């Protein structure tokens, strides 16, 4: 069965510092991996995805994520955090082998960027 | 281009009542999904439509939940009768292709059953 773990309920970082939001996954085959963000009173917004190719993928708002197959991780990173990055971040996986198209999400990590 | 829209944004109902949530996907998107997030937990898949057909309904919690997608356009999710544990945020998403494209989500409907 597919699963996603986001080990941190909350990540606190000062503005201007680098940030990392962790995600590990478990699937039966090679995964499709996604990051979504939810700002207050808004829906889920797509940030970035890993499908194939370069392990480092770049997405919206200066975010990037690195696919690490050996560690089954897909951590979200940003070199310099902004206060406006404060939001709820969800990692998700889709299994490309079984044919099931649903996304399996983690529990979410709240990012709080302080001025 | 309009995004995925959901209605209502909030709903408060009493236990035993019926509620119907609506989702309008992005025009031209054949794939439509329903997900639910219960307080503090992960977002869980409910079901997947391809046009008007249910492709995967493995996440539907029980027979109090009924989803329809008339004519392959908008979709409704009805909960009848609602129970306290049905409270949460219900998200709808749509996508044009399935395999390697991302799904676009609506703003969600916050359902509170009291």
Coordinates of C-alpha atoms in Angstrom, one line a residue:
Chain A
X1 CA 0.0 0.0 0.0
X2 CA 1.1 3.5 -0.7
X3 CA 1.9 5.9 2.1
X4 CA 3.4 9.3 2.8
X5 CA 5.0 10.4 6.0
X6 CA 5.6 14.1 6.9
X7 CA 7.4 13.7 10.2
X8 CA 7.1 17.3 11.3
X9 CA 3.7 18.8 12.3
X10 CA 5.3 22.3 12.2
X11 CA 8.5 23.8 10.9
X12 CA 9.6 27.2 12.2
X13 CA 12.2 29.3 10.3
X14 CA 13.3 32.9 10.3
X15 CA 12.7 35.0 7.2
X16 CA 15.8 34.8 4.9
X17 CA 16.9 31.5 6.2
X18 CA 16.7 28.3 4.2
X19 CA 13.8 26.0 4.8
X20 CA 13.2 22.2 4.5
X21 CA 10.0 20.4 4.8
X22 CA 10.5 16.7 4.9
X23 CA 8.6 13.9 3.1
X24 CA 9.2 10.2 2.8
X25 CA 7.1 7.8 0.8
X26 CA 6.3 4.2 0.3
X27 CA 5.0 2.7 -3.0
X28 CA 5.3 -0.6 -4.8
X29 CA 7.0 0.8 -7.8
X30 CA 8.4 4.1 -9.1
X31 CA 6.4 7.0 -7.9
X32 CA 5.0 10.2 -9.1
X33 CA 5.6 12.8 -6.4
X34 CA 3.9 16.1 -5.7
X35 CA 3.9 19.0 -3.3
X36 CA 0.8 21.1 -2.7
X37 CA 0.4 24.2 -0.5
X38 CA -2.7 25.5 1.3
X39 CA -2.7 29.1 2.3
X40 CA -5.3 30.2 4.9
X41 CA -8.8 30.1 3.6
X42 CA -7.6 28.9 0.2
X43 CA -7.7 25.6 -1.6
X44 CA -4.7 23.4 -2.4
X45 CA -2.3 24.9 -4.8
X46 CA 0.1 22.8 -6.9
X47 CA 3.8 23.6 -6.2
X48 CA 5.9 21.1 -8.1
X49 CA 6.1 17.5 -9.2
X50 CA 8.6 14.7 -9.9
X51 CA 7.7 12.5 -12.8
X52 CA 11.1 11.4 -14.3
X53 CA 14.5 12.7 -15.2
X54 CA 16.4 15.2 -13.1
X55 CA 16.1 14.4 -9.4
X56 CA 16.0 18.1 -8.5
X57 CA 12.7 19.7 -9.6
X58 CA 11.9 23.4 -9.4
X59 CA 8.4 24.8 -8.8
X60 CA 6.4 27.8 -8.0
X61 CA 7.5 30.6 -5.7
X62 CA 11.1 29.6 -5.6
X63 CA 10.5 26.2 -4.1
X64 CA 12.4 23.1 -5.2
X65 CA 12.4 19.4 -4.2
X66 CA 14.9 16.6 -4.5
X67 CA 13.9 13.1 -5.3
X68 CA 16.0 10.6 -3.5
X69 CA 15.2 7.0 -4.5
X70 CA 17.5 5.3 -2.1
X71 CA 16.1 7.2 0.8
X72 CA 12.5 7.2 -0.6
X73 CA 12.4 11.0 0.2
X74 CA 11.1 14.1 -1.6
X75 CA 12.0 17.0 0.7
X76 CA 10.8 20.4 -0.2
X77 CA 13.3 23.2 0.0
X78 CA 13.7 26.9 -0.5
X79 CA 17.0 28.8 -0.1
X80 CA 15.5 31.9 1.5
X81 CA 12.2 31.8 3.3
X82 CA 9.6 34.6 3.1
X83 CA 6.9 35.4 5.7
X84 CA 4.4 34.9 2.9
X85 CA 5.5 31.3 2.6
X86 CA 3.8 30.5 5.9
X87 CA 1.1 27.9 5.0
X88 CA 0.3 24.2 5.2
X89 CA 2.3 22.0 2.9
X90 CA 1.2 18.6 1.7
X91 CA 3.4 15.9 0.1
X92 CA 1.6 13.4 -2.1
X93 CA 2.4 10.3 -4.1
X94 CA 0.8 8.5 -7.0
X95 CA 1.8 5.0 -7.9
X96 CA 2.6 4.6 -11.6
X97 CA 2.6 0.8 -11.5
X98 CA -0.7 -0.3 -10.1
X99 CA -2.8 2.0 -12.3
X100 CA -4.6 3.5 -9.4
X101 CA -4.7 7.2 -10.1
X102 CA -5.5 8.6 -6.7
X103 CA -3.1 10.7 -4.8
X104 CA -2.0 9.6 -1.3
X105 CA -1.2 12.5 0.9
X106 CA 0.8 13.0 4.0
X107 CA -0.7 14.7 7.1
X108 CA 0.7 18.0 6.2
X109 CA 3.4 20.3 7.7
X110 CA 2.7 23.8 8.9
X111 CA 5.4 26.2 8.0
X112 CA 5.7 29.3 10.1
X113 CA 8.2 31.9 8.9
X114 CA 8.9 34.6 11.4
X115 CA 10.0 38.2 10.5
Chain B
X1 CA -9.6 30.2 -17.2
X2 CA -11.8 29.4 -14.2
X3 CA -10.4 27.0 -11.7
X4 CA -12.2 24.2 -9.8
X5 CA -15.1 25.7 -7.9
X6 CA -16.9 24.2 -4.9
X7 CA -20.1 25.1 -3.3
X8 CA -20.9 25.9 -0.5
X9 CA -17.7 27.0 1.1
X10 CA -19.0 26.2 4.6
X11 CA -22.0 24.1 5.8
X12 CA -23.2 23.5 9.3
X13 CA -25.9 20.9 9.7
X14 CA -27.3 18.8 12.4
X15 CA -26.7 15.1 12.8
X16 CA -29.2 13.2 10.7
X17 CA -29.7 15.9 8.1
X18 CA -28.7 15.7 4.5
X19 CA -26.1 17.8 2.8
X20 CA -25.1 18.0 -0.9
X21 CA -21.8 19.4 -2.0
X22 CA -21.1 20.5 -5.5
X23 CA -18.0 20.7 -7.6
X24 CA -17.5 22.3 -11.0
X25 CA -14.2 21.1 -12.5
X26 CA -12.1 23.0 -15.0
X27 CA -13.8 22.9 -18.3
X28 CA -12.5 20.0 -20.5
X29 CA -11.2 18.0 -17.5
X30 CA -12.5 14.5 -17.8
X31 CA -11.0 13.4 -14.5
X32 CA -12.7 14.5 -11.3
X33 CA -11.7 13.5 -7.7
X34 CA -13.2 13.9 -4.3
X35 CA -11.0 14.0 -1.2
X36 CA -11.6 14.7 2.5
X37 CA -9.5 16.0 5.3
X38 CA -10.6 15.3 8.8
X39 CA -9.2 17.6 11.4
X40 CA -5.4 17.4 11.6
X41 CA -5.1 14.3 9.6
X42 CA -4.1 13.4 6.0
X43 CA -6.2 14.3 3.0
X44 CA -7.9 11.0 2.0
X45 CA -9.1 10.0 -1.4
X46 CA -12.9 9.3 -1.7
X47 CA -13.5 8.6 -5.4
X48 CA -12.5 9.3 -9.0
X49 CA -14.7 9.9 -12.0
X50 CA -13.7 9.7 -15.6
X51 CA -16.3 11.7 -17.4
X52 CA -19.6 10.4 -15.9
X53 CA -18.2 6.9 -14.8
X54 CA -16.9 6.0 -11.4
X55 CA -13.4 4.8 -12.0
X56 CA -12.4 4.2 -8.4
X57 CA -14.7 4.6 -5.4
X58 CA -12.6 2.6 -3.0
X59 CA -12.3 5.5 -0.6
X60 CA -16.0 6.1 0.0
X61 CA -16.5 5.5 3.7
X62 CA -19.9 4.0 3.7
X63 CA -23.3 4.0 1.9
X64 CA -24.3 7.2 3.4
X65 CA -22.1 8.9 0.8
X66 CA -23.4 9.2 -2.8
X67 CA -21.4 10.8 -5.6
X68 CA -22.8 11.6 -9.0
X69 CA -21.4 13.3 -12.1
X70 CA -24.3 14.0 -14.4
X71 CA -23.2 14.3 -18.1
X72 CA -19.6 14.3 -17.1
X73 CA -19.6 17.9 -16.1
X74 CA -20.2 19.0 -12.5
X75 CA -20.3 16.5 -9.6
X76 CA -22.3 16.3 -6.4
X77 CA -21.5 14.5 -3.2
X78 CA -24.4 13.8 -0.9
X79 CA -24.2 12.7 2.7
X80 CA -27.4 11.3 4.0
X81 CA -27.9 11.1 6.9
X82 CA -24.9 13.0 8.2
X83 CA -23.0 11.8 11.3
X84 CA -20.6 13.7 13.5
X85 CA -17.6 11.9 12.1
X86 CA -18.4 13.3 8.6
X87 CA -17.1 16.7 9.7
X88 CA -14.1 17.9 7.8
X89 CA -13.0 19.7 4.6
X90 CA -14.1 18.1 1.4
X91 CA -11.9 18.9 -1.6
X92 CA -12.7 18.4 -5.2
X93 CA -10.0 18.2 -7.9
X94 CA -9.8 17.8 -11.7
X95 CA -7.2 16.9 -14.2
X96 CA -7.0 16.7 -18.0
X97 CA -4.9 13.6 -18.2
X98 CA -4.2 11.2 -15.5
X99 CA -0.7 9.7 -15.6
X100 CA 1.8 12.5 -15.2
X101 CA -0.2 15.7 -14.8
X102 CA -1.1 17.4 -11.6
X103 CA -4.6 17.7 -10.3
X104 CA -6.1 21.1 -9.7
X105 CA -8.0 21.5 -6.5
X106 CA -10.9 23.7 -5.4
X107 CA -11.0 25.7 -2.2
X108 CA -12.8 23.0 -0.4
X109 CA -16.1 22.8 1.5
X110 CA -15.9 22.8 5.3
X111 CA -18.6 20.6 6.6
X112 CA -19.5 20.7 10.3
X113 CA -22.0 18.2 11.7
X114 CA -23.3 19.1 15.1

